[in-house]
Amino acid sequence: MLKSAFKREKAKVIGGLAVMTLVLIGGYFAFEKITGKEGTIIKTTSGKYITTDSTTIEITGAMLKSFTLEQLAEAYNVDVQKLVEILKTDYGIEAKPNELLETIEINNGFNRRQFKEVLSEAVQKAKGD
């Protein structure tokens, strides 16, 4: 009975499998396009997930509030000690790897926009050296 049913419905089964395969392949490429090939997904201290693109240095307000300097370095694939050194020598910023970025900003008297620019430049220097 199964043999005869499969013979009659063979085209439908193959068509269904083909459609399912195309949907899976399309979903994979759509996901990759949204998340980016170079992206790194990091869990912040507040429990949220942020995707960073390791080719573009963009510091967001959410990152300042929840990232430590070490997490920022990890997000952009740079050595945290090198980043601490660059911040100290080039910008006069005292920072520890496990310190929140927002705390570093406040302790060194920066406004939000200035500090984002300084961090972006420092990360870029750490990547380039």
JSON list of C-alpha atoms in Angstrom, two decimals:
[
{"chain": "A", "resi": 1, "resn": "MET", "atom": "CA", "xyz": [0.00, 0.00, 0.00]},
{"chain": "A", "resi": 2, "resn": "LEU", "atom": "CA", "xyz": [2.86, 2.39, 0.89]},
{"chain": "A", "resi": 3, "resn": "LYS", "atom": "CA", "xyz": [4.67, 1.56, -2.34]},
{"chain": "A", "resi": 4, "resn": "SER", "atom": "CA", "xyz": [1.68, 2.44, -4.47]},
{"chain": "A", "resi": 5, "resn": "ALA", "atom": "CA", "xyz": [1.02, 5.67, -2.49]},
{"chain": "A", "resi": 6, "resn": "PHE", "atom": "CA", "xyz": [4.65, 6.77, -2.83]},
{"chain": "A", "resi": 7, "resn": "LYS", "atom": "CA", "xyz": [4.65, 6.06, -6.58]},
{"chain": "A", "resi": 8, "resn": "ARG", "atom": "CA", "xyz": [1.56, 8.23, -7.08]},
{"chain": "A", "resi": 9, "resn": "GLU", "atom": "CA", "xyz": [2.75, 11.06, -4.79]},
{"chain": "A", "resi": 10, "resn": "LYS", "atom": "CA", "xyz": [6.44, 10.96, -5.76]},
{"chain": "A", "resi": 11, "resn": "ALA", "atom": "CA", "xyz": [6.30, 14.33, -7.53]},
{"chain": "A", "resi": 12, "resn": "LYS", "atom": "CA", "xyz": [4.65, 15.99, -4.53]},
{"chain": "A", "resi": 13, "resn": "VAL", "atom": "CA", "xyz": [7.25, 14.60, -2.09]},
{"chain": "A", "resi": 14, "resn": "ILE", "atom": "CA", "xyz": [10.16, 15.68, -4.27]},
{"chain": "A", "resi": 15, "resn": "GLY", "atom": "CA", "xyz": [8.58, 19.11, -4.84]},
{"chain": "A", "resi": 16, "resn": "GLY", "atom": "CA", "xyz": [8.03, 19.57, -1.10]},
{"chain": "A", "resi": 17, "resn": "LEU", "atom": "CA", "xyz": [11.64, 18.66, -0.32]},
{"chain": "A", "resi": 18, "resn": "ALA", "atom": "CA", "xyz": [12.90, 21.02, -3.02]},
{"chain": "A", "resi": 19, "resn": "VAL", "atom": "CA", "xyz": [10.82, 23.94, -1.68]},
{"chain": "A", "resi": 20, "resn": "MET", "atom": "CA", "xyz": [11.99, 23.23, 1.88]},
{"chain": "A", "resi": 21, "resn": "THR", "atom": "CA", "xyz": [15.63, 23.14, 0.76]},
{"chain": "A", "resi": 22, "resn": "LEU", "atom": "CA", "xyz": [15.29, 26.45, -1.10]},
{"chain": "A", "resi": 23, "resn": "VAL", "atom": "CA", "xyz": [13.69, 28.10, 1.94]},
{"chain": "A", "resi": 24, "resn": "LEU", "atom": "CA", "xyz": [16.52, 26.90, 4.21]},
{"chain": "A", "resi": 25, "resn": "ILE", "atom": "CA", "xyz": [19.20, 28.10, 1.80]},
{"chain": "A", "resi": 26, "resn": "GLY", "atom": "CA", "xyz": [17.47, 31.47, 1.36]},
{"chain": "A", "resi": 27, "resn": "GLY", "atom": "CA", "xyz": [17.09, 31.83, 5.14]},
{"chain": "A", "resi": 28, "resn": "TYR", "atom": "CA", "xyz": [20.80, 31.15, 5.65]},
{"chain": "A", "resi": 29, "resn": "PHE", "atom": "CA", "xyz": [21.83, 33.85, 3.17]},
{"chain": "A", "resi": 30, "resn": "ALA", "atom": "CA", "xyz": [19.31, 36.33, 4.62]},
{"chain": "A", "resi": 31, "resn": "PHE", "atom": "CA", "xyz": [20.65, 35.70, 8.14]},
{"chain": "A", "resi": 32, "resn": "GLU", "atom": "CA", "xyz": [24.24, 36.13, 6.98]},
{"chain": "A", "resi": 33, "resn": "LYS", "atom": "CA", "xyz": [23.34, 39.38, 5.21]},
{"chain": "A", "resi": 34, "resn": "ILE", "atom": "CA", "xyz": [21.63, 40.78, 8.33]},
{"chain": "A", "resi": 35, "resn": "THR", "atom": "CA", "xyz": [24.34, 39.79, 10.81]},
{"chain": "A", "resi": 36, "resn": "GLY", "atom": "CA", "xyz": [27.29, 40.48, 8.52]},
{"chain": "A", "resi": 37, "resn": "LYS", "atom": "CA", "xyz": [30.11, 38.10, 7.74]},
{"chain": "A", "resi": 38, "resn": "GLU", "atom": "CA", "xyz": [32.68, 39.93, 9.88]},
{"chain": "A", "resi": 39, "resn": "GLY", "atom": "CA", "xyz": [30.31, 40.52, 12.81]},
{"chain": "A", "resi": 40, "resn": "THR", "atom": "CA", "xyz": [30.93, 39.44, 16.35]},
{"chain": "A", "resi": 41, "resn": "ILE", "atom": "CA", "xyz": [28.01, 38.90, 18.69]},
{"chain": "A", "resi": 42, "resn": "ILE", "atom": "CA", "xyz": [28.78, 39.89, 22.26]},
{"chain": "A", "resi": 43, "resn": "LYS", "atom": "CA", "xyz": [26.65, 39.66, 25.38]},
{"chain": "A", "resi": 44, "resn": "THR", "atom": "CA", "xyz": [26.74, 42.89, 27.38]},
{"chain": "A", "resi": 45, "resn": "THR", "atom": "CA", "xyz": [26.76, 43.05, 31.18]},
{"chain": "A", "resi": 46, "resn": "SER", "atom": "CA", "xyz": [23.07, 43.98, 31.06]},
{"chain": "A", "resi": 47, "resn": "GLY", "atom": "CA", "xyz": [22.28, 40.69, 29.27]},
{"chain": "A", "resi": 48, "resn": "LYS", "atom": "CA", "xyz": [21.64, 42.22, 25.83]},
{"chain": "A", "resi": 49, "resn": "TYR", "atom": "CA", "xyz": [23.41, 41.02, 22.71]},
{"chain": "A", "resi": 50, "resn": "ILE", "atom": "CA", "xyz": [25.16, 43.46, 20.38]},
{"chain": "A", "resi": 51, "resn": "THR", "atom": "CA", "xyz": [26.63, 42.65, 16.99]},
{"chain": "A", "resi": 52, "resn": "THR", "atom": "CA", "xyz": [29.80, 44.48, 16.09]},
{"chain": "A", "resi": 53, "resn": "ASP", "atom": "CA", "xyz": [31.47, 44.70, 12.73]},
{"chain": "A", "resi": 54, "resn": "SER", "atom": "CA", "xyz": [35.21, 44.28, 13.18]},
{"chain": "A", "resi": 55, "resn": "THR", "atom": "CA", "xyz": [35.97, 46.39, 10.09]},
{"chain": "A", "resi": 56, "resn": "THR", "atom": "CA", "xyz": [34.11, 49.54, 11.17]},
{"chain": "A", "resi": 57, "resn": "ILE", "atom": "CA", "xyz": [34.75, 51.15, 14.55]},
{"chain": "A", "resi": 58, "resn": "GLU", "atom": "CA", "xyz": [31.44, 52.42, 15.88]},
{"chain": "A", "resi": 59, "resn": "ILE", "atom": "CA", "xyz": [30.99, 53.04, 19.59]},
{"chain": "A", "resi": 60, "resn": "THR", "atom": "CA", "xyz": [27.34, 53.22, 20.66]},
{"chain": "A", "resi": 61, "resn": "GLY", "atom": "CA", "xyz": [25.75, 54.61, 23.79]},
{"chain": "A", "resi": 62, "resn": "ALA", "atom": "CA", "xyz": [24.68, 51.08, 24.77]},
{"chain": "A", "resi": 63, "resn": "MET", "atom": "CA", "xyz": [28.29, 49.97, 24.55]},
{"chain": "A", "resi": 64, "resn": "LEU", "atom": "CA", "xyz": [29.43, 52.82, 26.80]},
{"chain": "A", "resi": 65, "resn": "LYS", "atom": "CA", "xyz": [26.86, 51.90, 29.43]},
{"chain": "A", "resi": 66, "resn": "SER", "atom": "CA", "xyz": [27.47, 48.16, 29.48]},
{"chain": "A", "resi": 67, "resn": "PHE", "atom": "CA", "xyz": [30.89, 47.28, 28.02]},
{"chain": "A", "resi": 68, "resn": "THR", "atom": "CA", "xyz": [34.14, 47.07, 29.91]},
{"chain": "A", "resi": 69, "resn": "LEU", "atom": "CA", "xyz": [37.30, 48.11, 28.12]},
{"chain": "A", "resi": 70, "resn": "GLU", "atom": "CA", "xyz": [38.16, 44.42, 27.80]},
{"chain": "A", "resi": 71, "resn": "GLN", "atom": "CA", "xyz": [34.83, 43.64, 26.09]},
{"chain": "A", "resi": 72, "resn": "LEU", "atom": "CA", "xyz": [35.37, 46.54, 23.68]},
{"chain": "A", "resi": 73, "resn": "ALA", "atom": "CA", "xyz": [38.83, 45.21, 22.81]},
{"chain": "A", "resi": 74, "resn": "GLU", "atom": "CA", "xyz": [37.37, 41.73, 22.28]},
{"chain": "A", "resi": 75, "resn": "ALA", "atom": "CA", "xyz": [34.60, 43.10, 20.07]},
{"chain": "A", "resi": 76, "resn": "TYR", "atom": "CA", "xyz": [37.11, 44.68, 17.70]},
{"chain": "A", "resi": 77, "resn": "ASN", "atom": "CA", "xyz": [39.80, 41.99, 17.97]},
{"chain": "A", "resi": 78, "resn": "VAL", "atom": "CA", "xyz": [42.49, 44.14, 19.59]},
{"chain": "A", "resi": 79, "resn": "ASP", "atom": "CA", "xyz": [44.74, 43.48, 22.55]},
{"chain": "A", "resi": 80, "resn": "VAL", "atom": "CA", "xyz": [43.28, 45.11, 25.66]},
{"chain": "A", "resi": 81, "resn": "GLN", "atom": "CA", "xyz": [46.71, 45.98, 27.11]},
{"chain": "A", "resi": 82, "resn": "LYS", "atom": "CA", "xyz": [47.65, 47.70, 23.87]},
{"chain": "A", "resi": 83, "resn": "LEU", "atom": "CA", "xyz": [44.38, 49.67, 24.01]},
{"chain": "A", "resi": 84, "resn": "VAL", "atom": "CA", "xyz": [45.03, 50.68, 27.64]},
{"chain": "A", "resi": 85, "resn": "GLU", "atom": "CA", "xyz": [48.53, 51.83, 26.67]},
{"chain": "A", "resi": 86, "resn": "ILE", "atom": "CA", "xyz": [47.27, 53.86, 23.68]},
{"chain": "A", "resi": 87, "resn": "LEU", "atom": "CA", "xyz": [44.60, 55.53, 25.81]},
{"chain": "A", "resi": 88, "resn": "LYS", "atom": "CA", "xyz": [47.21, 56.49, 28.41]},
{"chain": "A", "resi": 89, "resn": "THR", "atom": "CA", "xyz": [50.03, 57.67, 26.14]},
{"chain": "A", "resi": 90, "resn": "ASP", "atom": "CA", "xyz": [48.04, 59.32, 23.34]},
{"chain": "A", "resi": 91, "resn": "TYR", "atom": "CA", "xyz": [45.03, 60.68, 25.24]},
{"chain": "A", "resi": 92, "resn": "GLY", "atom": "CA", "xyz": [46.09, 60.82, 28.91]},
{"chain": "A", "resi": 93, "resn": "ILE", "atom": "CA", "xyz": [43.25, 58.50, 29.91]},
{"chain": "A", "resi": 94, "resn": "GLU", "atom": "CA", "xyz": [43.74, 56.25, 32.91]},
{"chain": "A", "resi": 95, "resn": "ALA", "atom": "CA", "xyz": [41.79, 53.03, 32.42]},
{"chain": "A", "resi": 96, "resn": "LYS", "atom": "CA", "xyz": [41.72, 49.45, 33.64]},
{"chain": "A", "resi": 97, "resn": "PRO", "atom": "CA", "xyz": [40.65, 46.50, 31.44]},
{"chain": "A", "resi": 98, "resn": "ASN", "atom": "CA", "xyz": [37.75, 45.50, 33.73]},
{"chain": "A", "resi": 99, "resn": "GLU", "atom": "CA", "xyz": [36.42, 49.08, 34.10]},
{"chain": "A", "resi": 100, "resn": "LEU", "atom": "CA", "xyz": [33.14, 50.10, 32.46]},
{"chain": "A", "resi": 101, "resn": "LEU", "atom": "CA", "xyz": [33.55, 52.52, 29.55]},
{"chain": "A", "resi": 102, "resn": "GLU", "atom": "CA", "xyz": [31.02, 54.90, 31.11]},
{"chain": "A", "resi": 103, "resn": "THR", "atom": "CA", "xyz": [33.10, 55.01, 34.31]},
{"chain": "A", "resi": 104, "resn": "ILE", "atom": "CA", "xyz": [36.25, 55.78, 32.31]},
{"chain": "A", "resi": 105, "resn": "GLU", "atom": "CA", "xyz": [34.38, 58.57, 30.51]},
{"chain": "A", "resi": 106, "resn": "ILE", "atom": "CA", "xyz": [33.20, 60.16, 33.77]},
{"chain": "A", "resi": 107, "resn": "ASN", "atom": "CA", "xyz": [36.52, 59.76, 35.60]},
{"chain": "A", "resi": 108, "resn": "ASN", "atom": "CA", "xyz": [38.41, 61.50, 32.77]},
{"chain": "A", "resi": 109, "resn": "GLY", "atom": "CA", "xyz": [35.94, 64.37, 32.27]},
{"chain": "A", "resi": 110, "resn": "PHE", "atom": "CA", "xyz": [34.83, 63.65, 28.69]},
{"chain": "A", "resi": 111, "resn": "ASN", "atom": "CA", "xyz": [31.43, 64.31, 27.20]},
{"chain": "A", "resi": 112, "resn": "ARG", "atom": "CA", "xyz": [29.78, 61.37, 25.44]},
{"chain": "A", "resi": 113, "resn": "ARG", "atom": "CA", "xyz": [30.50, 62.44, 21.85]},
{"chain": "A", "resi": 114, "resn": "GLN", "atom": "CA", "xyz": [34.17, 63.23, 22.53]},
{"chain": "A", "resi": 115, "resn": "PHE", "atom": "CA", "xyz": [34.72, 59.96, 24.35]},
{"chain": "A", "resi": 116, "resn": "LYS", "atom": "CA", "xyz": [33.18, 57.92, 21.52]},
{"chain": "A", "resi": 117, "resn": "GLU", "atom": "CA", "xyz": [35.55, 59.61, 19.05]},
{"chain": "A", "resi": 118, "resn": "VAL", "atom": "CA", "xyz": [38.57, 59.01, 21.30]},
{"chain": "A", "resi": 119, "resn": "LEU", "atom": "CA", "xyz": [37.67, 55.34, 21.74]},
{"chain": "A", "resi": 120, "resn": "SER", "atom": "CA", "xyz": [37.14, 54.89, 17.99]},
{"chain": "A", "resi": 121, "resn": "GLU", "atom": "CA", "xyz": [40.53, 56.44, 17.24]},
{"chain": "A", "resi": 122, "resn": "ALA", "atom": "CA", "xyz": [42.25, 54.39, 19.95]},
{"chain": "A", "resi": 123, "resn": "VAL", "atom": "CA", "xyz": [40.75, 51.13, 18.69]},
{"chain": "A", "resi": 124, "resn": "GLN", "atom": "CA", "xyz": [41.77, 52.05, 15.13]},
{"chain": "A", "resi": 125, "resn": "LYS", "atom": "CA", "xyz": [45.34, 52.72, 16.32]},
{"chain": "A", "resi": 126, "resn": "ALA", "atom": "CA", "xyz": [45.42, 49.43, 18.19]},
{"chain": "A", "resi": 127, "resn": "LYS", "atom": "CA", "xyz": [44.28, 47.62, 15.04]},
{"chain": "A", "resi": 128, "resn": "GLY", "atom": "CA", "xyz": [46.86, 49.41, 12.89]},
{"chain": "A", "resi": 129, "resn": "ASP", "atom": "CA", "xyz": [49.94, 48.92, 15.07]}
]
